[in-house]
mmCIF file of C-alpha atoms in Angstrom:
data_model
loop_
_atom_site.group_PDB
_atom_site.id
_atom_site.type_symbol
_atom_site.label_atom_id
_atom_site.label_comp_id
_atom_site.label_asym_id
_atom_site.label_seq_id
_atom_site.Cartn_x
_atom_site.Cartn_y
_atom_site.Cartn_z
ATOM 1 C CA UNK A 155 -36.208 32.033 26.526
ATOM 2 C CA UNK A 156 -35.035 28.722 25.085
ATOM 3 C CA UNK A 157 -31.447 29.852 25.717
ATOM 4 C CA UNK A 158 -32.255 31.482 29.054
ATOM 5 C CA UNK A 159 -33.730 28.311 30.528
ATOM 6 C CA UNK A 160 -30.482 26.480 29.756
ATOM 7 C CA UNK A 161 -27.980 29.098 30.904
ATOM 8 C CA UNK A 162 -30.037 30.359 33.858
ATOM 9 C CA UNK A 163 -31.960 27.426 35.306
ATOM 10 C CA UNK A 164 -33.692 27.401 38.675
ATOM 11 C CA UNK A 165 -36.212 30.162 38.132
ATOM 12 C CA UNK A 166 -38.766 30.601 40.901
ATOM 13 C CA UNK A 167 -42.485 30.188 40.462
ATOM 14 C CA UNK A 168 -44.639 33.300 40.990
ATOM 15 C CA UNK A 169 -45.987 34.197 44.416
ATOM 16 C CA UNK A 170 -48.809 36.208 42.861
ATOM 17 C CA UNK A 171 -50.811 36.530 39.659
ATOM 18 C CA UNK A 172 -52.760 39.579 38.524
ATOM 19 C CA UNK A 173 -55.411 37.807 36.466
ATOM 20 C CA UNK A 174 -57.718 40.542 35.218
ATOM 21 C CA UNK A 175 -59.723 42.043 33.987
ATOM 22 C CA UNK A 176 -58.307 43.344 30.720
ATOM 23 C CA UNK A 177 -58.529 47.172 30.441
ATOM 24 C CA UNK A 178 -59.018 47.466 34.190
ATOM 25 C CA UNK A 179 -55.703 48.977 35.219
ATOM 26 C CA UNK A 180 -53.662 45.798 35.600
ATOM 27 C CA UNK A 181 -50.579 47.371 34.014
ATOM 28 C CA UNK A 182 -50.747 50.364 36.348
ATOM 29 C CA UNK A 183 -51.076 48.094 39.392
ATOM 30 C CA UNK A 184 -48.180 45.919 38.272
ATOM 31 C CA UNK A 185 -45.878 48.863 37.561
ATOM 32 C CA UNK A 186 -46.669 50.444 40.915
ATOM 33 C CA UNK A 187 -46.190 47.183 42.795
ATOM 34 C CA UNK A 188 -42.768 46.620 41.278
ATOM 35 C CA UNK A 189 -41.602 49.889 42.858
ATOM 36 C CA UNK A 190 -41.451 47.873 46.075
ATOM 37 C CA UNK A 191 -37.908 46.596 46.778
ATOM 38 C CA UNK A 192 -39.409 43.285 47.822
ATOM 39 C CA UNK A 193 -41.354 42.728 44.591
ATOM 40 C CA UNK A 194 -39.083 41.402 41.865
ATOM 41 C CA UNK A 195 -40.155 41.570 38.233
ATOM 42 C CA UNK A 196 -40.148 38.761 35.701
ATOM 43 C CA UNK A 197 -38.741 39.279 32.198
ATOM 44 C CA UNK A 198 -42.084 40.766 31.114
ATOM 45 C CA UNK A 199 -45.269 41.811 32.884
ATOM 46 C CA UNK A 200 -47.635 39.635 30.814
ATOM 47 C CA UNK A 201 -46.354 36.102 30.161
ATOM 48 C CA UNK A 202 -49.646 34.534 28.966
ATOM 49 C CA UNK A 203 -48.350 31.084 29.932
ATOM 50 C CA UNK A 204 -51.559 29.751 31.479
ATOM 51 C CA UNK A 205 -53.725 31.603 28.958
ATOM 52 C CA UNK A 206 -52.156 30.748 25.585
ATOM 53 C CA UNK A 207 -52.035 27.024 24.676
ATOM 54 C CA UNK A 208 -48.941 27.372 22.488
ATOM 55 C CA UNK A 209 -47.037 28.948 25.377
ATOM 56 C CA UNK A 210 -48.355 26.505 27.948
ATOM 57 C CA UNK A 211 -47.059 23.654 25.793
ATOM 58 C CA UNK A 212 -43.508 24.961 26.296
ATOM 59 C CA UNK A 213 -43.637 23.690 29.844
ATOM 60 C CA UNK A 214 -42.805 24.655 33.405
ATOM 61 C CA UNK A 215 -39.072 25.118 32.840
ATOM 62 C CA UNK A 216 -39.772 27.684 30.110
ATOM 63 C CA UNK A 217 -42.159 29.540 32.436
ATOM 64 C CA UNK A 218 -39.733 29.505 35.354
ATOM 65 C CA UNK A 219 -37.004 30.962 33.142
ATOM 66 C CA UNK A 220 -38.889 34.280 33.084
ATOM 67 C CA UNK A 221 -38.598 34.796 36.850
ATOM 68 C CA UNK A 222 -35.729 35.568 39.238
ATOM 69 C CA UNK A 223 -33.841 32.481 40.347
ATOM 70 C CA UNK A 224 -34.624 30.827 43.644
ATOM 71 C CA UNK A 225 -31.011 31.452 44.654
ATOM 72 C CA UNK A 226 -31.320 35.193 44.038
ATOM 73 C CA UNK A 227 -34.559 35.366 46.014
ATOM 74 C CA UNK A 228 -32.861 33.586 48.919
ATOM 75 C CA UNK A 229 -30.015 36.089 48.766
ATOM 76 C CA UNK A 230 -32.564 38.909 48.635
ATOM 77 C CA UNK A 231 -34.135 37.675 51.842
ATOM 78 C CA UNK A 232 -30.792 38.000 53.630
ATOM 79 C CA UNK A 233 -30.325 41.529 52.287
ATOM 80 C CA UNK A 234 -33.885 42.807 52.826
ATOM 81 C CA UNK A 235 -34.645 41.030 56.079
ATOM 82 C CA UNK A 236 -37.849 39.588 54.641
ATOM 83 C CA UNK A 237 -38.731 37.305 51.728
ATOM 84 C CA UNK A 238 -39.115 39.059 48.377
ATOM 85 C CA UNK A 239 -41.878 37.961 46.032
ATOM 86 C CA UNK A 240 -42.242 37.738 42.277
ATOM 87 C CA UNK A 241 -45.263 37.529 40.046
ATOM 88 C CA UNK A 242 -46.820 38.466 36.746
ATOM 89 C CA UNK A 243 -49.946 40.057 35.304
ATOM 90 C CA UNK A 244 -51.816 38.285 32.511
ATOM 91 C CA UNK A 245 -55.417 39.596 32.484
ATOM 92 C CA UNK A 246 -56.989 36.520 30.884
ATOM 93 C CA UNK A 247 -59.296 35.266 33.631
ATOM 94 C CA UNK A 248 -62.162 34.699 31.162
ATOM 95 C CA UNK A 249 -60.280 31.747 29.611
ATOM 96 C CA UNK A 250 -61.302 29.031 32.057
ATOM 97 C CA UNK A 251 -58.333 26.621 31.642
ATOM 98 C CA UNK A 252 -56.211 29.486 33.054
ATOM 99 C CA UNK A 253 -57.555 28.722 36.535
ATOM 100 C CA UNK A 254 -57.002 24.966 36.455
ATOM 101 C CA UNK A 255 -53.518 25.289 35.003
ATOM 102 C CA UNK A 256 -52.507 27.910 37.575
ATOM 103 C CA UNK A 257 -53.957 25.849 40.438
ATOM 104 C CA UNK A 258 -51.928 22.845 39.359
ATOM 105 C CA UNK A 259 -48.607 24.684 39.146
ATOM 106 C CA UNK A 260 -48.896 27.529 41.706
ATOM 107 C CA UNK A 261 -51.692 26.532 44.131
ATOM 108 C CA UNK A 262 -50.378 28.889 46.862
ATOM 109 C CA UNK A 263 -50.246 31.954 44.617
ATOM 110 C CA UNK A 264 -52.060 35.094 45.764
ATOM 111 C CA UNK A 265 -54.520 36.288 43.127
ATOM 112 C CA UNK A 266 -55.230 39.932 42.399
ATOM 113 C CA UNK A 267 -58.315 40.949 40.413
ATOM 114 C CA UNK A 268 -59.254 44.443 39.232
ATOM 115 C CA UNK A 269 -62.766 44.744 37.848
ATOM 116 C CA UNK A 270 -64.165 47.648 35.840
ATOM 117 C CA UNK A 271 -67.774 48.468 34.996
ATOM 118 C CA UNK A 272 -68.196 45.918 32.179
ATOM 119 C CA UNK A 273 -69.856 48.465 29.889
ATOM 120 C CA UNK A 274 -66.927 50.876 30.159
ATOM 121 C CA UNK A 275 -64.494 47.976 29.960
ATOM 122 C CA UNK A 276 -66.033 46.773 26.712
ATOM 123 C CA UNK A 277 -65.729 50.220 25.115
ATOM 124 C CA UNK A 278 -62.129 50.654 26.277
ATOM 125 C CA UNK A 279 -61.297 47.187 24.929
ATOM 126 C CA UNK A 280 -62.886 48.043 21.580
ATOM 127 C CA UNK A 281 -60.928 51.306 21.249
ATOM 128 C CA UNK A 282 -57.753 49.396 22.116
ATOM 129 C CA UNK A 283 -58.392 46.878 19.342
ATOM 130 C CA UNK A 284 -59.102 49.658 16.847
ATOM 131 C CA UNK A 285 -55.608 51.064 17.439
ATOM 132 C CA UNK A 286 -53.731 47.854 16.662
ATOM 133 C CA UNK A 287 -51.781 47.363 13.399
ATOM 134 C CA UNK A 288 -54.370 44.726 12.449
ATOM 135 C CA UNK A 289 -57.395 46.548 13.864
ATOM 136 C CA UNK A 290 -60.962 45.575 14.564
ATOM 137 C CA UNK A 291 -62.874 46.391 11.372
ATOM 138 C CA UNK A 292 -66.432 46.234 12.675
ATOM 139 C CA UNK A 293 -68.256 49.128 14.279
ATOM 140 C CA UNK A 294 -68.876 48.748 18.008
ATOM 141 C CA UNK A 295 -72.516 47.927 17.332
ATOM 142 C CA UNK A 296 -71.564 45.303 14.759
ATOM 143 C CA UNK A 297 -68.977 43.801 17.095
ATOM 144 C CA UNK A 298 -71.564 43.493 19.891
ATOM 145 C CA UNK A 299 -74.021 41.875 17.475
ATOM 146 C CA UNK A 300 -71.379 39.390 16.375
ATOM 147 C CA UNK A 301 -70.406 38.411 19.890
ATOM 148 C CA UNK A 302 -73.897 38.261 21.400
ATOM 149 C CA UNK A 303 -75.025 35.989 18.573
ATOM 150 C CA UNK A 304 -72.296 33.535 19.527
ATOM 151 C CA UNK A 305 -73.055 33.755 23.246
ATOM 152 C CA UNK A 306 -76.781 33.276 22.666
ATOM 153 C CA UNK A 307 -75.904 30.075 20.776
ATOM 154 C CA UNK A 308 -74.073 28.850 23.867
ATOM 155 C CA UNK A 309 -70.579 29.379 22.481
ATOM 156 C CA UNK A 310 -67.746 29.335 25.019
ATOM 157 C CA UNK A 311 -63.975 29.407 24.942
ATOM 158 C CA UNK A 312 -62.317 26.095 25.758
ATOM 159 C CA UNK A 313 -58.906 24.551 25.356
ATOM 160 C CA UNK A 314 -60.201 22.411 22.523
ATOM 161 C CA UNK A 315 -61.667 25.272 20.459
ATOM 162 C CA UNK A 316 -59.176 27.979 21.447
ATOM 163 C CA UNK A 317 -57.697 28.455 17.970
ATOM 164 C CA UNK A 318 -61.145 28.911 16.439
ATOM 165 C CA UNK A 319 -62.983 30.855 19.155
ATOM 166 C CA UNK A 320 -60.248 32.935 20.830
ATOM 167 C CA UNK A 321 -60.374 35.667 18.178
ATOM 168 C CA UNK A 322 -64.125 36.059 18.707
ATOM 169 C CA UNK A 323 -64.568 35.521 22.470
ATOM 170 C CA UNK A 324 -61.156 36.498 23.811
ATOM 171 C CA UNK A 325 -59.219 38.844 21.543
ATOM 172 C CA UNK A 326 -62.416 40.640 20.529
ATOM 173 C CA UNK A 327 -64.351 39.463 23.593
ATOM 174 C CA UNK A 328 -65.830 42.826 24.520
ATOM 175 C CA UNK A 329 -68.886 41.270 26.185
ATOM 176 C CA UNK A 330 -67.555 37.846 27.190
ATOM 177 C CA UNK A 331 -64.713 39.277 29.267
ATOM 178 C CA UNK A 332 -67.275 41.163 31.366
ATOM 179 C CA UNK A 333 -68.967 38.035 32.752
ATOM 180 C CA UNK A 334 -67.223 38.582 36.073
ATOM 181 C CA UNK A 335 -69.459 36.546 38.381
ATOM 182 C CA UNK A 336 -69.168 33.428 36.223
ATOM 183 C CA UNK A 337 -65.407 33.873 35.989
ATOM 184 C CA UNK A 338 -64.906 34.383 39.714
ATOM 185 C CA UNK A 339 -67.099 31.413 40.628
ATOM 186 C CA UNK A 340 -64.948 29.287 38.347
ATOM 187 C CA UNK A 341 -61.724 30.559 39.920
ATOM 188 C CA UNK A 342 -63.148 30.047 43.435
ATOM 189 C CA UNK A 343 -63.564 26.368 42.573
ATOM 190 C CA UNK A 344 -59.778 26.069 42.210
ATOM 191 C CA UNK A 345 -58.416 28.539 44.784
ATOM 192 C CA UNK A 346 -59.558 29.420 48.317
ATOM 193 C CA UNK A 347 -61.401 32.739 48.523
ATOM 194 C CA UNK A 348 -58.828 34.117 50.985
ATOM 195 C CA UNK A 349 -56.128 33.983 48.311
ATOM 196 C CA UNK A 350 -57.992 36.629 46.266
ATOM 197 C CA UNK A 351 -57.856 40.401 46.506
ATOM 198 C CA UNK A 352 -60.650 41.876 44.379
ATOM 199 C CA UNK A 353 -60.477 45.593 43.603
ATOM 200 C CA UNK A 354 -62.999 47.999 42.084
ATOM 201 C CA UNK A 355 -61.192 49.849 39.284
ATOM 202 C CA UNK A 356 -63.530 52.852 39.458
ATOM 203 C CA UNK A 357 -62.624 53.283 43.135
ATOM 204 C CA UNK A 358 -58.906 52.601 43.142
ATOM 205 C CA UNK A 359 -58.060 54.707 40.084
ATOM 206 C CA UNK A 360 -58.854 57.740 42.277
ATOM 207 C CA UNK A 361 -56.268 56.561 44.812
ATOM 208 C CA UNK A 362 -53.841 54.068 43.216
ATOM 209 C CA UNK A 363 -51.442 54.321 46.164
ATOM 210 C CA UNK A 364 -54.121 52.954 48.475
ATOM 211 C CA UNK A 365 -54.668 50.075 46.036
ATOM 212 C CA UNK A 366 -50.931 49.344 45.997
ATOM 213 C CA UNK A 367 -50.946 49.375 49.805
ATOM 214 C CA UNK A 368 -53.755 46.817 49.845
ATOM 215 C CA UNK A 369 -51.860 44.555 47.465
ATOM 216 C CA UNK A 370 -48.709 44.932 49.541
ATOM 217 C CA UNK A 371 -50.599 43.790 52.630
ATOM 218 C CA UNK A 372 -52.196 40.937 50.686
ATOM 219 C CA UNK A 373 -48.737 39.707 49.639
ATOM 220 C CA UNK A 374 -47.325 39.981 53.160
ATOM 221 C CA UNK A 375 -44.761 42.620 52.265
ATOM 222 C CA UNK A 376 -43.804 45.568 54.497
ATOM 223 C CA UNK A 377 -45.246 48.974 53.718
ATOM 224 C CA UNK A 378 -43.660 51.086 50.974
ATOM 225 C CA UNK A 379 -43.918 54.724 49.921
ATOM 226 C CA UNK A 380 -45.377 54.270 46.443
ATOM 227 C CA UNK A 381 -45.409 56.860 43.710
ATOM 228 C CA UNK A 382 -48.684 57.059 41.802
ATOM 229 C CA UNK A 383 -48.383 56.080 38.148
ATOM 230 C CA UNK A 384 -50.679 55.552 35.224
ATOM 231 C CA UNK A 385 -50.090 53.209 32.311
ATOM 232 C CA UNK A 386 -51.836 52.262 29.058
ATOM 233 C CA UNK A 387 -53.853 55.478 28.888
ATOM 234 C CA UNK A 388 -56.324 55.556 26.006
ATOM 235 C CA UNK A 389 -55.196 57.457 22.952
ATOM 236 C CA UNK A 390 -58.507 59.239 22.383
ATOM 237 C CA UNK A 391 -61.624 60.087 24.356
ATOM 238 C CA UNK A 392 -64.402 59.284 21.876
ATOM 239 C CA UNK A 393 -67.802 58.569 23.393
ATOM 240 C CA UNK A 394 -69.616 55.264 23.238
ATOM 241 C CA UNK A 395 -72.692 55.347 20.984
ATOM 242 C CA UNK A 396 -75.764 55.877 23.168
ATOM 243 C CA UNK A 397 -77.656 52.917 21.721
ATOM 244 C CA UNK A 398 -74.706 50.621 22.446
ATOM 245 C CA UNK A 399 -74.466 51.897 26.020
ATOM 246 C CA UNK A 400 -78.162 51.320 26.658
ATOM 247 C CA UNK A 401 -77.974 47.856 25.155
ATOM 248 C CA UNK A 402 -74.939 46.820 27.201
ATOM 249 C CA UNK A 403 -76.316 48.280 30.431
ATOM 250 C CA UNK A 404 -79.460 46.194 29.953
ATOM 251 C CA UNK A 405 -77.408 43.106 29.172
ATOM 252 C CA UNK A 406 -75.092 43.470 32.177
ATOM 253 C CA UNK A 407 -77.649 44.505 34.822
ATOM 254 C CA UNK A 408 -78.511 40.962 35.978
ATOM 255 C CA UNK A 409 -74.853 39.964 35.745
ATOM 256 C CA UNK A 410 -73.811 42.943 37.871
ATOM 257 C CA UNK A 411 -76.433 41.967 40.487
ATOM 258 C CA UNK A 412 -74.968 38.473 40.522
ATOM 259 C CA UNK A 413 -71.454 39.856 40.984
ATOM 260 C CA UNK A 414 -72.433 42.163 43.850
ATOM 261 C CA UNK A 415 -74.234 39.307 45.579
ATOM 262 C CA UNK A 416 -71.118 37.150 45.197
ATOM 263 C CA UNK A 417 -68.864 39.874 46.609
ATOM 264 C CA UNK A 418 -71.297 41.088 49.257
ATOM 265 C CA UNK A 419 -70.769 44.661 48.012
ATOM 266 C CA UNK A 420 -72.598 47.140 45.791
ATOM 267 C CA UNK A 421 -70.154 48.957 43.526
ATOM 268 C CA UNK A 422 -72.755 51.220 41.996
ATOM 269 C CA UNK A 423 -72.726 49.857 38.450
ATOM 270 C CA UNK A 424 -76.127 49.705 36.724
ATOM 271 C CA UNK A 425 -78.132 46.794 38.139
#
């Protein structure tokens, strides 16, 4: 990218960001959306610019270099008869500086959020981390104990403590990433509510084409005949330990109630 920003300057800024939640179908949504001739992909789906301090320090020009050039988008408008859009999907909405940084650089961006039952999301996240080359070593119960102890002490992830706390509350943030109401309230303080499209993963996974249609409308693009796709499917179907499920359902009940009150909808998760 250091070379690309020199030989291909003038990259556009994103028109949309898919900000979360992790393990809630963001890759599937992004891959379906980029079937649309008016949705142009960046170099990679997940750029992590606003989320990772070491990438954010590389600056706006580095970030722009990942996207189609403004000149190419202008040419695309003449060809398509409407303005194409570009965007990325970094599901890191639980890291609060993400919102302020995005608001400063792309205040007009449309924001797309997919939320999954936080209990199921936590288990899917854990299984994902167990499959990595440097895997999670703790059992799921031990991992929950470790994280809840930090949260009960008032620990939070900030720009100042990112290096120290990100492994515990972000990379292995099985519980922390499920605090949806807190996260959305924070994002609403930086972006108008009308710039958000918030989707229920459990609903849209049954009809991903309908979800893609809703995003298309949200972005102001013409309709498109999408092909349903699935991405990042779990490698195994092991069941969550019953005691862990009961514990997490109890923990998330009041937080789910808070989310549904915020959204004005009841998604049927335990509350």
